[in-house]
Tab-separated table of C-alpha atoms in Angstrom:
chain	number	residue	atom	x	y	z
Y	1055	MET	CA	0.000	0.000	0.000
Y	1056	THR	CA	1.132	3.502	-0.733
Y	1057	PRO	CA	-0.005	6.825	0.729
Y	1058	GLU	CA	-1.998	7.246	-2.506
Y	1059	THR	CA	-4.319	4.321	-1.698
Y	1060	PRO	CA	-7.626	5.104	-3.452
Y	1061	LEU	CA	-10.533	5.861	-1.132
Y	1062	GLU	CA	-12.759	3.333	-2.897
Y	1063	ILE	CA	-12.113	-0.220	-4.059
Y	1064	ASP	CA	-14.233	-2.260	-6.472
Y	1065	PRO	CA	-15.929	-5.457	-5.189
Y	1066	THR	CA	-14.104	-7.532	-7.812
Y	1067	ASP	CA	-10.784	-6.220	-6.485
Y	1068	VAL	CA	-11.827	-7.117	-2.937
Y	1069	SER	CA	-12.727	-10.594	-4.171
Y	1070	SER	CA	-9.269	-10.935	-5.744
Y	1071	LEU	CA	-7.625	-9.867	-2.475
Y	1072	LEU	CA	-9.709	-12.394	-0.535
Y	1073	ALA	CA	-8.723	-15.161	-2.974
Y	1074	ARG	CA	-4.980	-14.582	-2.618
Y	1075	PRO	CA	-3.168	-17.431	-0.903
Y	1076	GLY	CA	-1.241	-16.763	2.268
Y	1077	GLU	CA	-1.750	-14.395	5.134
Y	1078	ARG	CA	-4.353	-11.689	4.632
Y	1079	THR	CA	-2.841	-8.213	4.273
Y	1080	PHE	CA	-6.023	-6.312	5.102
Y	1081	ARG	CA	-8.982	-6.392	7.448
Y	1082	LEU	CA	-12.555	-6.518	6.160
Y	1083	ILE	CA	-15.047	-4.457	8.169
Y	1084	ASP	CA	-18.838	-4.458	7.816
Y	1085	CYS	CA	-20.216	-1.127	9.057
Y	1086	ARG	CA	-23.890	-2.063	8.723
Y	1087	GLU	CA	-26.125	-2.711	11.716
Y	1088	GLU	CA	-26.551	-6.103	13.431
Y	1089	SER	CA	-29.933	-6.731	11.762
Y	1090	GLU	CA	-28.351	-6.300	8.312
Y	1091	TRP	CA	-25.380	-8.491	9.299
Y	1092	GLN	CA	-27.851	-11.260	10.155
Y	1093	ILE	CA	-29.247	-11.172	6.577
Y	1094	CYS	CA	-25.830	-11.643	4.981
Y	1095	HIS	CA	-22.184	-10.726	5.382
Y	1096	LEU	CA	-18.879	-11.475	3.723
Y	1097	PRO	CA	-16.669	-14.286	5.050
Y	1098	ASP	CA	-14.145	-13.213	7.703
Y	1099	ALA	CA	-15.645	-9.725	7.997
Y	1100	GLN	CA	-15.824	-8.039	11.376
Y	1101	LEU	CA	-18.974	-6.113	12.330
Y	1102	VAL	CA	-18.323	-2.538	13.478
Y	1103	PRO	CA	-21.636	-0.674	13.076
Y	1104	LEU	CA	-21.334	2.879	11.801
Y	1105	SER	CA	-23.670	3.960	14.607
Y	1106	ARG	CA	-20.899	3.009	17.076
Y	1107	PHE	CA	-17.880	3.672	14.867
Y	1108	GLY	CA	-16.527	6.714	16.703
Y	1109	GLU	CA	-16.572	5.033	20.096
Y	1110	LEU	CA	-15.151	1.713	18.839
Y	1111	VAL	CA	-12.301	3.031	16.657
Y	1112	PRO	CA	-9.698	3.233	19.461
Y	1113	GLN	CA	-10.270	-0.420	20.456
Y	1114	VAL	CA	-10.943	-1.953	17.045
Y	1115	PHE	CA	-8.355	-0.039	15.001
Y	1116	PRO	CA	-5.149	0.346	17.034
Y	1117	ASN	CA	-2.816	0.461	13.992
Y	1118	THR	CA	-3.133	3.469	11.686
Y	1119	GLN	CA	-0.908	1.706	9.110
Y	1120	GLU	CA	-3.314	-1.199	8.709
Y	1121	HIS	CA	-5.131	-1.704	5.396
Y	1122	VAL	CA	-8.844	-1.661	6.212
Y	1123	ILE	CA	-11.605	-2.323	3.671
Y	1124	ILE	CA	-15.064	-1.311	4.847
Y	1125	TYR	CA	-18.382	-2.200	3.273
Y	1126	CYS	CA	-22.055	-1.530	3.917
Y	1127	HIS	CA	-25.259	-2.055	1.922
Y	1128	HIS	CA	-24.731	0.339	-1.013
Y	1129	GLY	CA	-21.395	2.004	-0.249
Y	1130	MET	CA	-22.444	5.295	1.343
Y	1131	ARG	CA	-21.959	4.449	5.029
Y	1132	SER	CA	-18.681	2.677	4.294
Y	1133	LEU	CA	-17.482	5.743	2.401
Y	1134	ARG	CA	-18.230	7.883	5.472
Y	1135	ALA	CA	-16.457	5.343	7.697
Y	1136	ALA	CA	-13.382	5.263	5.435
Y	1137	GLN	CA	-13.289	9.069	5.334
Y	1138	PHE	CA	-13.576	9.136	9.135
Y	1139	LEU	CA	-10.617	6.759	9.469
Y	1140	ARG	CA	-8.572	8.717	6.927
Y	1141	HIS	CA	-9.264	11.887	8.904
Y	1142	HIS	CA	-7.840	10.066	11.928
Y	1143	GLY	CA	-4.618	9.020	10.209
Y	1144	PHE	CA	-5.568	5.743	8.511
Y	1145	ALA	CA	-4.081	6.339	5.044
Y	1146	HIS	CA	-5.037	2.841	3.868
Y	1147	ALA	CA	-8.744	2.851	4.772
Y	1148	GLN	CA	-10.953	2.041	1.800
Y	1149	SER	CA	-14.656	1.744	1.089
Y	1150	MET	CA	-15.944	-1.064	-1.120
Y	1151	SER	CA	-17.877	0.785	-3.804
Y	1152	GLY	CA	-21.492	-0.301	-4.164
Y	1153	GLY	CA	-21.403	-2.253	-0.907
Y	1154	ILE	CA	-22.610	-5.798	-0.414
Y	1155	ASP	CA	-25.348	-5.150	-2.975
Y	1156	ALA	CA	-22.686	-4.652	-5.680
Y	1157	TRP	CA	-20.840	-7.710	-4.316
Y	1158	SER	CA	-23.980	-9.761	-4.936
Y	1159	ASP	CA	-24.278	-8.307	-8.441
Y	1160	MET	CA	-20.616	-8.475	-9.482
Y	1161	VAL	CA	-18.994	-11.258	-7.442
Y	1162	ASP	CA	-21.380	-13.693	-5.769
Y	1163	PRO	CA	-25.034	-13.806	-6.863
Y	1164	ALA	CA	-25.732	-16.233	-3.983
Y	1165	THR	CA	-25.261	-13.349	-1.525
Y	1166	PRO	CA	-28.792	-12.335	-0.488
Y	1167	ARG	CA	-30.017	-8.931	-1.645
Y	1168	TYR	CA	-32.351	-6.836	0.445
């Protein structure tokens, strides 16, 4: 990752990163609410609801150098979350454009849409 890490990342690129063999070089964060998480979520994602993001950041994100990819339903909340992290020194925070809805459309049609 470079300091010029784009703010948004395409679902197909996230899928490629998830498919890479070896140790994962990023953390996948779902910023939707618990009720949405129960409908569907991506494998190995961690739930950090946007409604609690500010209070949870110090505990959940101790390393500002970490590559974090955040997603939500359509990509708006995750964009706000990524911008929030960037404002707090996380140069490698990214939002998955289009959210889990785009994931279902572009990567895995078996992912439930709602």
